[in-house]
Tab-separated table of C-alpha atoms in Angstrom:
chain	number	residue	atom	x	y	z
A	1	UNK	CA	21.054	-15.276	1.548
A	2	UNK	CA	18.096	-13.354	3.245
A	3	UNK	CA	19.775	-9.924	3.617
A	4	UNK	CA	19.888	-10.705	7.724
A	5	UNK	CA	23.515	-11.139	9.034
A	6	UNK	CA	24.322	-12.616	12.683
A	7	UNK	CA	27.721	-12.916	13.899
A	8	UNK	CA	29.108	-15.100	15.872
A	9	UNK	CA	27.725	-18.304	14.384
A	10	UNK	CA	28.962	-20.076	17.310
A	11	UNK	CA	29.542	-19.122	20.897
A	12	UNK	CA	30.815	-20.993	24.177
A	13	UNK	CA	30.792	-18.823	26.845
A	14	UNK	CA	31.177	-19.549	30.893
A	15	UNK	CA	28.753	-18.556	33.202
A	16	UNK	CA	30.277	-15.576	34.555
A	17	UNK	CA	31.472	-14.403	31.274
A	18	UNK	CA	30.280	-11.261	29.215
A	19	UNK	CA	29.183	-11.530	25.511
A	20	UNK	CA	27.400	-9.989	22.845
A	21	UNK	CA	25.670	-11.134	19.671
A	22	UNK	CA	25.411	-8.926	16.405
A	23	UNK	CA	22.778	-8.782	13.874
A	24	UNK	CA	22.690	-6.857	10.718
A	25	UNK	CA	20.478	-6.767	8.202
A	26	UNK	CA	20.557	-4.652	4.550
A	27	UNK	CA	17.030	-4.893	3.885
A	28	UNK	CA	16.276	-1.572	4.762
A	29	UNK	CA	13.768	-2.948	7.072
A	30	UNK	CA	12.710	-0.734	10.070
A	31	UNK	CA	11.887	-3.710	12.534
A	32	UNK	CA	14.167	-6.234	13.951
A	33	UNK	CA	13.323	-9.216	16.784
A	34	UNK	CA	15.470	-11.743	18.360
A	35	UNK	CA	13.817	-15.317	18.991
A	36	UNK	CA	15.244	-17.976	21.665
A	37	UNK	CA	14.910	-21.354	19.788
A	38	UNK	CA	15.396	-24.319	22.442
A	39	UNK	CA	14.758	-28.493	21.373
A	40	UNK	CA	11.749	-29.074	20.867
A	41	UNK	CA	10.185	-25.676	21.970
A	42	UNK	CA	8.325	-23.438	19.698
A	43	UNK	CA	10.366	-20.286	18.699
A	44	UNK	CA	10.339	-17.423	21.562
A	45	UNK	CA	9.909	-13.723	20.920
A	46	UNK	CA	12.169	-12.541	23.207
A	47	UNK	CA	12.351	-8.655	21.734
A	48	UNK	CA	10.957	-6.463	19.449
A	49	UNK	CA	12.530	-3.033	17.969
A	50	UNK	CA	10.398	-0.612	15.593
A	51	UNK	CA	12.259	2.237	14.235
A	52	UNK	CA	15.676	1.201	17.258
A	53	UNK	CA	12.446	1.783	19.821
A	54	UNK	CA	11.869	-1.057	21.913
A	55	UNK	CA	8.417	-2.259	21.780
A	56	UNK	CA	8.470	-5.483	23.265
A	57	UNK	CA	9.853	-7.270	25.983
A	58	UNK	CA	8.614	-10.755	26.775
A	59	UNK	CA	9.239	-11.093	29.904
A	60	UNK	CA	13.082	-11.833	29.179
A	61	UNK	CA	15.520	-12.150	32.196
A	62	UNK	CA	18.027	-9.154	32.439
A	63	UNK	CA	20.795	-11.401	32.283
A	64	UNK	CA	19.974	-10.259	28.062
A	65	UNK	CA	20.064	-6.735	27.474
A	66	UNK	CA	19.139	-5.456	24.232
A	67	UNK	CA	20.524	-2.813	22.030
A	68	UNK	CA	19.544	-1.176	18.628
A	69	UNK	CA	21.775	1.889	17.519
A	70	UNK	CA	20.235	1.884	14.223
A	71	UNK	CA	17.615	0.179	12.270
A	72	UNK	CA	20.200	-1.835	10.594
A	73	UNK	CA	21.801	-3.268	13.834
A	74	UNK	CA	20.729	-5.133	17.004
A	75	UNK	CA	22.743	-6.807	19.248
A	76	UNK	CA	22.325	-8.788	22.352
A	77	UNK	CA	24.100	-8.381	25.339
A	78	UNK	CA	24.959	-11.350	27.846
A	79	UNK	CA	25.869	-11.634	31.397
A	80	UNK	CA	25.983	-14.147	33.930
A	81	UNK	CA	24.222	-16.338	31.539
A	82	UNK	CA	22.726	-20.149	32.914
A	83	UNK	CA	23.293	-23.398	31.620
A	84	UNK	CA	19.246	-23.633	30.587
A	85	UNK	CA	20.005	-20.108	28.293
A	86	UNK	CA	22.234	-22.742	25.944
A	87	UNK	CA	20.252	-22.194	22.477
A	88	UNK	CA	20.170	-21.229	19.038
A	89	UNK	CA	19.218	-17.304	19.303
A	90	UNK	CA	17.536	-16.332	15.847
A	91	UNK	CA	17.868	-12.232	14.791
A	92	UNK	CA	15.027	-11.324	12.162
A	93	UNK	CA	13.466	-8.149	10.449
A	94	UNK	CA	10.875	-6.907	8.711
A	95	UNK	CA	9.743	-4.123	6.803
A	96	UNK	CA	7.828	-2.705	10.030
A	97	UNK	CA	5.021	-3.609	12.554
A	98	UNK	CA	2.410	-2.702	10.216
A	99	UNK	CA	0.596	-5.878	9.597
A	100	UNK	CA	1.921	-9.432	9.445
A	101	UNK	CA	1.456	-9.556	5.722
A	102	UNK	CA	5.015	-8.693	5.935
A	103	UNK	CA	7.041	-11.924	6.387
A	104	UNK	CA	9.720	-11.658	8.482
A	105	UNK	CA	13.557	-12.522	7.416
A	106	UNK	CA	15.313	-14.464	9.761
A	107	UNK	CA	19.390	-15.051	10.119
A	108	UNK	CA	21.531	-17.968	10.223
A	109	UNK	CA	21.447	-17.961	14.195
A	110	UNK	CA	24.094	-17.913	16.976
A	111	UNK	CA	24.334	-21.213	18.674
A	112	UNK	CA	25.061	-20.617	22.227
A	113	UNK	CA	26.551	-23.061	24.826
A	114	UNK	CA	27.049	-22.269	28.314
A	115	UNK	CA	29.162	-24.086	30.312
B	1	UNK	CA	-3.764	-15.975	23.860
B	2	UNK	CA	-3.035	-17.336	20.331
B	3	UNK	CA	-1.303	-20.797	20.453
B	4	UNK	CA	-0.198	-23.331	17.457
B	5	UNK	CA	0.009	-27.141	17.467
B	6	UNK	CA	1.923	-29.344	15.138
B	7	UNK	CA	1.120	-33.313	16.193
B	8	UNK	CA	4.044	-34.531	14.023
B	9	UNK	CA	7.160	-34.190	15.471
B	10	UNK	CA	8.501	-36.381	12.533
B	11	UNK	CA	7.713	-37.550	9.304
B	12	UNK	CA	9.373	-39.167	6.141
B	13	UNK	CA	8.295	-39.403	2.816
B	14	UNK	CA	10.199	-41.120	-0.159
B	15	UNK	CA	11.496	-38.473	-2.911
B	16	UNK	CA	9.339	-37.442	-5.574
B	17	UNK	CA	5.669	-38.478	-3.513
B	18	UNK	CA	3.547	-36.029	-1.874
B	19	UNK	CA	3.651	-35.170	1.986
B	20	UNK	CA	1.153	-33.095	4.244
B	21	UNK	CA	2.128	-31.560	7.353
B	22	UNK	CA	-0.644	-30.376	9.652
B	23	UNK	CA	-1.057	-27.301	11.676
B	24	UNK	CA	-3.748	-26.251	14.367
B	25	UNK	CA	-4.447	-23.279	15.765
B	26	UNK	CA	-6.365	-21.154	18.477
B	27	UNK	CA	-7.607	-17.779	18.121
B	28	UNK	CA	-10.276	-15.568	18.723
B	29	UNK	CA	-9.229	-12.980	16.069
B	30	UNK	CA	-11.077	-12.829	12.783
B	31	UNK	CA	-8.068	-11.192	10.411
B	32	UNK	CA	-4.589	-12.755	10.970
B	33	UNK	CA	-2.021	-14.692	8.458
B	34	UNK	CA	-0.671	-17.924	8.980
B	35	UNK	CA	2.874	-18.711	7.557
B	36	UNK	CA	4.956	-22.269	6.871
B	37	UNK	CA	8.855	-21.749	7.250
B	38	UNK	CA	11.276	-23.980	6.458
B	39	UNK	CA	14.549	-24.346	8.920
B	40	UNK	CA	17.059	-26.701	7.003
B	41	UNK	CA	20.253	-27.904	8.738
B	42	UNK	CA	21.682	-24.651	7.603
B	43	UNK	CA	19.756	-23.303	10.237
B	44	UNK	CA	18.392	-20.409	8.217
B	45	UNK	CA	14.830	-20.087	8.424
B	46	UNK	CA	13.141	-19.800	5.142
B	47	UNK	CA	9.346	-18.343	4.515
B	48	UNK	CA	7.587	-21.100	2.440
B	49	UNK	CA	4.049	-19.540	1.752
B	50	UNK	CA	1.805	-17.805	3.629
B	51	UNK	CA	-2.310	-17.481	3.549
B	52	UNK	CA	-4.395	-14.441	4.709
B	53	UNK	CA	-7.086	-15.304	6.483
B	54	UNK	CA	-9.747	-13.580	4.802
B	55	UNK	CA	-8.779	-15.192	1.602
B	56	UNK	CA	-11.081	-18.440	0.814
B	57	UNK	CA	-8.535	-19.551	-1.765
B	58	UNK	CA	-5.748	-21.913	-0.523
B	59	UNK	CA	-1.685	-20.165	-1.306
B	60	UNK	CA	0.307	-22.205	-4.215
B	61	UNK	CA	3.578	-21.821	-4.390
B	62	UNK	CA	5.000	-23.882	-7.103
B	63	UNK	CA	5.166	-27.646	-5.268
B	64	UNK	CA	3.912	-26.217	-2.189
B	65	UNK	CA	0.206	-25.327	-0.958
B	66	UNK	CA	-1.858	-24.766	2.003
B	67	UNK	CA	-5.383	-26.593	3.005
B	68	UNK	CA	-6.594	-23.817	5.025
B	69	UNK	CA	-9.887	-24.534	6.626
B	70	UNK	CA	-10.787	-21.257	8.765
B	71	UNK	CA	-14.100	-22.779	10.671
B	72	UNK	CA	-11.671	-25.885	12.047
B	73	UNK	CA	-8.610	-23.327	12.521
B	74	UNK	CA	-6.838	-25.950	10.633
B	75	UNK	CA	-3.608	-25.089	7.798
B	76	UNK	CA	-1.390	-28.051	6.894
B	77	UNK	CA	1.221	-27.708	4.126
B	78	UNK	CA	1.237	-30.058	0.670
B	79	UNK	CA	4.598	-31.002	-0.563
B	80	UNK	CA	3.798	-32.206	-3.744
B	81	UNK	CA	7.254	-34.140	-5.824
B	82	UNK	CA	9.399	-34.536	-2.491
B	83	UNK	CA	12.864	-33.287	-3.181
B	84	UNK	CA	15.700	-34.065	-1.074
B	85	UNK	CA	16.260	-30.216	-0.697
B	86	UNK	CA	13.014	-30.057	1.310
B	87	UNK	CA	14.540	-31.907	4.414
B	88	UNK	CA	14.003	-29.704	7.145
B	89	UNK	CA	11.854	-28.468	10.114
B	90	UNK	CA	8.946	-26.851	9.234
B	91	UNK	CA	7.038	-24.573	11.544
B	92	UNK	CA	3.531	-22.961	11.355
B	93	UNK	CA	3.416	-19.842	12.699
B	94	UNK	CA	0.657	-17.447	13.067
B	95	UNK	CA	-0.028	-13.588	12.927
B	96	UNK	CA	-2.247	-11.199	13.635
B	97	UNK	CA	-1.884	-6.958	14.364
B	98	UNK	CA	1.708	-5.770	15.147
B	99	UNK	CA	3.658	-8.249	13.257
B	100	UNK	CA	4.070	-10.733	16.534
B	101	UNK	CA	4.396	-14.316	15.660
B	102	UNK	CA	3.701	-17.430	17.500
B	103	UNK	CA	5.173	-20.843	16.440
B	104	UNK	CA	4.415	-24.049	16.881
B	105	UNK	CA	7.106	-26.786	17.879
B	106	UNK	CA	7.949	-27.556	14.037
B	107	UNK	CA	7.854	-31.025	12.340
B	108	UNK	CA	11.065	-32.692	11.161
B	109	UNK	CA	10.570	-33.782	7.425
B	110	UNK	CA	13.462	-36.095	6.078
B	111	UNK	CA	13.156	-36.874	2.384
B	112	UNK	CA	14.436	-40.528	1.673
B	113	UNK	CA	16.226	-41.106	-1.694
């Protein structure tokens, strides 16, 4: 148990469908990321929250849409996802951006399949 | 751009020897950290040890430890007394300022009884 909670575990969704993922985490950390995890692809950053401010975006399609209420939640928004988004999406926190001496916690992941 | 390369996509060991997985990376920054997680069929990913780079000493925990060489931007992982518990993908990742990590593709460890 790392303290970082994502819900669902699993998640088949059609193309033209709308869905969210959850993450929580009781840490008490101030930053939170979600990572795109594909076969054999290193782990993408995808976002990054600091204190529920967004402070990166890599580049990520809009079809994912970001929110963080609090510094304990962050979910991800989907629409009119595409068969190549099918992945395991990975939530994570940390105690905040100051320095990566801080390792980051990481959830069980949502695998996503779109059909 | 910071990037990491793991050359084994796979590797075996029989329980109770000693594995090393290897890690490269590229970077022009002089103070960063370099982790090893662990990613068991469980699918949690698990921090293993990390190493600061301005530390000459090589990280120990328990059965695991780095070789980190800084001039050849080389840190591969020991596994010392293989258990079957450390089956699992194992990525390098590295850090610098602002707590962004980059990955490389992972190695797939199986433990044979």
């Amino acid at each position: 148990e790392t303290g970082v909670t994502q819900t669902p575990r699993h998640l088949v969704m059609g193309m033209t469908n709308k869905k969210s993922l959850k993450c929580e985490q009781h840490l008490g950390h101030n930053a939170m990321y979600w990572y795109k995890q594909s076969a054999k692809k290193p782990l993408e950053l995808m976002f990054v929250y600091n204190f529920k401010e967004q402070t990166e975006n890599n580049s990520v399609p809009s079809r994912f849409s970001p929110e963080c209420p609090n510094s304990s939640h962050l979910f991800l928004h989907l629409h009119t996802l595409q068969p190549e988004d099918s992945a395991l999406y990975l939530c994570a926190s940390s105690q905040d951006l100051a320095g990566t001496n801080q390792p980051q916690h990481f959830g069980d992941g949502t695998r996503l399949s779109i059909l | 751009a910071q990037t990491v390369t793991q050359s084994q996509p796979e590797m075996s060991v029989q329980e109770a020897e000693t594995v090393t997985l290897s890690c490269t990376y590229d970077t022009s920054e002089n103070n960063y950290y370099l982790f090893w997680y662990k990613q068991p069929p469980s699918r949690q990913m698990i921090l293993v040890i990390r190493q600061e780079a301005y530390k000459q000493q090589n990280a120990t925990e328990n059965r695991f430890s780095v070789n980190f060489q800084k001039a050849a931007k080389s840190f591969s992982l020991k596994i010392s007394d293989s258990q079957l518990g450390d089956t699992a993908m194992y990525f390098c990742a590295f850090g610098t300022s602002g707590s962004r990590l980059t990955f490389g593709e992972g190695t797939q460890l199986t433990v044979n009884p």
